Coordinates of C-alpha atoms in Angstrom, one line a residue:
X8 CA 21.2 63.9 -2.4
X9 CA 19.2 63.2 0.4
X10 CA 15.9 62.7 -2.4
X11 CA 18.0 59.8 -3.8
X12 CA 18.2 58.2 -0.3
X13 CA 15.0 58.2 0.3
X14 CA 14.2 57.0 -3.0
X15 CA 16.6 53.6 -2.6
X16 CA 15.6 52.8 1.1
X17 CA 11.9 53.1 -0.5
X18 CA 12.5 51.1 -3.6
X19 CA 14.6 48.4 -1.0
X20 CA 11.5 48.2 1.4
X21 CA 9.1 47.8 -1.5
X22 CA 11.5 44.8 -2.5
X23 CA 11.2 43.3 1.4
X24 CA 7.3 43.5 1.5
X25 CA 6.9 42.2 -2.3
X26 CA 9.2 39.3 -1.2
X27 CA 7.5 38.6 1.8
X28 CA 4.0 38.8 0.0
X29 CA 5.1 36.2 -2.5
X30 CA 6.2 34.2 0.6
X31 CA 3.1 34.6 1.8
X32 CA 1.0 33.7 -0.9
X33 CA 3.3 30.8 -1.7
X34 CA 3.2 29.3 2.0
X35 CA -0.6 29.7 2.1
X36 CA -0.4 27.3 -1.6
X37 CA 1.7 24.6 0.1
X38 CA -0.7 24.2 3.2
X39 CA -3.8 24.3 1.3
X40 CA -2.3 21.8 -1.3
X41 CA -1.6 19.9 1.9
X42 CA -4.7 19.8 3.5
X43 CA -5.9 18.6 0.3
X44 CA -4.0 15.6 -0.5
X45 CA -4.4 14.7 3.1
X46 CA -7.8 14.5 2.9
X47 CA -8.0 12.7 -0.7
X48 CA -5.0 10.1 1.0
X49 CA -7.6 9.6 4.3
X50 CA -10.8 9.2 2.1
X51 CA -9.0 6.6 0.2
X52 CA -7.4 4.4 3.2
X53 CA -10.8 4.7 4.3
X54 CA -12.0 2.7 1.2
X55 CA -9.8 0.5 0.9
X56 CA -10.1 -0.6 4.6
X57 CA -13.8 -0.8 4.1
X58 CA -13.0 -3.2 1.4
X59 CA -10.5 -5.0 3.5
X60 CA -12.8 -5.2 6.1
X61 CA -15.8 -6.6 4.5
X62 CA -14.2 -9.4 3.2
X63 CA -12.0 -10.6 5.9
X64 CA -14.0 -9.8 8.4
X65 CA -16.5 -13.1 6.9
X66 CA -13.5 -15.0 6.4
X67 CA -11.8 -14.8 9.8
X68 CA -15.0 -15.5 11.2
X69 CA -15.5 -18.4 9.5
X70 CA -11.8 -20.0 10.2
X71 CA -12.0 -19.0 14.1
X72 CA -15.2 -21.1 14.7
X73 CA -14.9 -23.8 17.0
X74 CA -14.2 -27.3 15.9
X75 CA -17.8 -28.7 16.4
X76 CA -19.5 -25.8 14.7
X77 CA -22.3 -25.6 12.1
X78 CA -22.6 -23.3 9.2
X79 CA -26.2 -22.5 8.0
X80 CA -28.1 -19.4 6.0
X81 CA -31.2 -18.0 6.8
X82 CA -32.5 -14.9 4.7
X83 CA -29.5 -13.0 4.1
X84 CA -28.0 -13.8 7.7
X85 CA -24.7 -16.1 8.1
X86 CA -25.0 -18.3 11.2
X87 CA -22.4 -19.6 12.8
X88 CA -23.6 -22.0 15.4
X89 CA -21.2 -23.2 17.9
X90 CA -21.8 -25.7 20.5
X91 CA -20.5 -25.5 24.4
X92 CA -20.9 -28.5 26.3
X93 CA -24.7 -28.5 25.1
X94 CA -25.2 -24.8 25.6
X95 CA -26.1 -23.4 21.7
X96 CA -24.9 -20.3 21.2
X97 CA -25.3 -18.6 17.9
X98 CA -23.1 -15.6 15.6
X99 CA -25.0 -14.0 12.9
X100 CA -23.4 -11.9 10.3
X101 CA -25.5 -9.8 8.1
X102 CA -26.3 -6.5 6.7
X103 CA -29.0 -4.0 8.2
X104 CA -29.3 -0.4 8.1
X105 CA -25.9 -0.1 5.3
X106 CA -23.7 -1.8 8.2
X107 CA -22.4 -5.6 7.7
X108 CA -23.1 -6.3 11.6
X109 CA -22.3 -9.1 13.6
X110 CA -24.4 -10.7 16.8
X111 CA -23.2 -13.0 19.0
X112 CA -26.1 -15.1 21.0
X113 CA -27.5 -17.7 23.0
X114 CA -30.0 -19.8 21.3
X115 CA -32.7 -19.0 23.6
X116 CA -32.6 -15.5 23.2
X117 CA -34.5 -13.3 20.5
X118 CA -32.1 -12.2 17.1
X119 CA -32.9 -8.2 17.0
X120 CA -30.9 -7.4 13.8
X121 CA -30.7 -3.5 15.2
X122 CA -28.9 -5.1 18.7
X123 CA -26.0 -6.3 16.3
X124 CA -22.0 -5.0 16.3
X125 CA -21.7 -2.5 13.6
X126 CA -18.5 -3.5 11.4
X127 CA -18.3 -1.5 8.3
X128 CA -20.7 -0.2 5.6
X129 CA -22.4 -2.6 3.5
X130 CA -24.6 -2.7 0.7
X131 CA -25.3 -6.3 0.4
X132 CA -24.5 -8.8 2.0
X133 CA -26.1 -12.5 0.3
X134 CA -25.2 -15.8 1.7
X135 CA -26.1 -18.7 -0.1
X136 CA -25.2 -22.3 1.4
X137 CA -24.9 -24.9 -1.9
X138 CA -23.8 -28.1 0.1
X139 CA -20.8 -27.3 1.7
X140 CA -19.9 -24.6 -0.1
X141 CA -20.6 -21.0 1.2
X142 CA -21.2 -18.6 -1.7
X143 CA -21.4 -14.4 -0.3
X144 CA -22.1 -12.0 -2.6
X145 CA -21.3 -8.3 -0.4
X146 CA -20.8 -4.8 -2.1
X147 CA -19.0 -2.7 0.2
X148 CA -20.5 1.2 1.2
X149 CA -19.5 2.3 -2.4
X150 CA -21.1 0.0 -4.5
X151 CA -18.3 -2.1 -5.2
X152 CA -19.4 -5.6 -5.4
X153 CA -17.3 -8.9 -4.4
X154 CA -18.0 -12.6 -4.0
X155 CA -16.6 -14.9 -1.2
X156 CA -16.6 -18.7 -1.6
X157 CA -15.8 -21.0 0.9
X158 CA -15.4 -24.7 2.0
X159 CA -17.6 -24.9 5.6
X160 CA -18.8 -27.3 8.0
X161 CA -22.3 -27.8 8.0
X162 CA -25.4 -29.8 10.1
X163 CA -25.4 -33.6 9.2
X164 CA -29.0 -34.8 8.3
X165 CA -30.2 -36.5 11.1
X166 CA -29.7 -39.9 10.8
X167 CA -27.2 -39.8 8.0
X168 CA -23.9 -39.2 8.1
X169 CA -21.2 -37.2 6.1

């Protein structure tokens, strides 16, 4: 009699730890799955607000500018040149180093492209100034591309007006 007792109580804690093991295993699943989607979810938000970024970022810029600012391209660098009470101060945006950067200057001062605000990643970033019309062609850190057009303001020709 006291065989079969010993028998159940070892057959009932055989059940408790397979249970429990299967818990285990099963709870172990569910965080690693976790951990997983998290990451894949923050990789992606990343991207997308790298894409977000690159594009607004030009565009804000370019609707913020004072009233009596200038538009002009250089190389691949956006200038933004704004005028206070005859004091010239300039805003480049341009790529350098895989970075759309940003520098915000007087006109007497040197433009270091490595001194410049980094923003997001960039691949390319090509301004091209066709009249009044501002066409960028950017591609973001993965190689997406995108072009920006937009209506802005740009130096008279002396003499001449608009």
């Amino acid at each position: 009699m006291t065989n079969k007792i010993e028998r159940s109580f070892s057959i009932q804690n055989m059940f408790v730890i397979l249970v429990l093991a299967v818990f285990l295993v099963f709870s172990m699943l569910m965080v690693v799955l976790g951990a997983m989607c998290y990451v894949g979810l923050e990789d992606k938000s990343r991207e997308v607000n790298d894409q977000r970024i690159l594009q607004s970022f030009v565009r804000s810029s370019l609707r913020a500018q004072e009233e009596n600012a200038v538009v002009r391209v250089e190389n691949d660098w956006l200038i933004i040149e704004n005028n206070y009470d005859g004091d010239i101060y300039l805003h480049y945006i341009y790529a350098h180093d895989g970075q759309l950067r940003q520098q915000f200057i007087s006109e007497e001062r040197e433009f270091v492209p490595e001194n410049g605000e980094a923003i997001c990643p960039a691949g390319l970033f090509a301004p091209q100034l066709e009249g009044s019309l501002l066409k960028l062609d950017m591609q973001d850190g993965n190689g997406n591309g995108y072009t920006l057009y937009e209506t802005v303001v740009v130096a008279r020709p002396e003499g001449g007006s608009l």
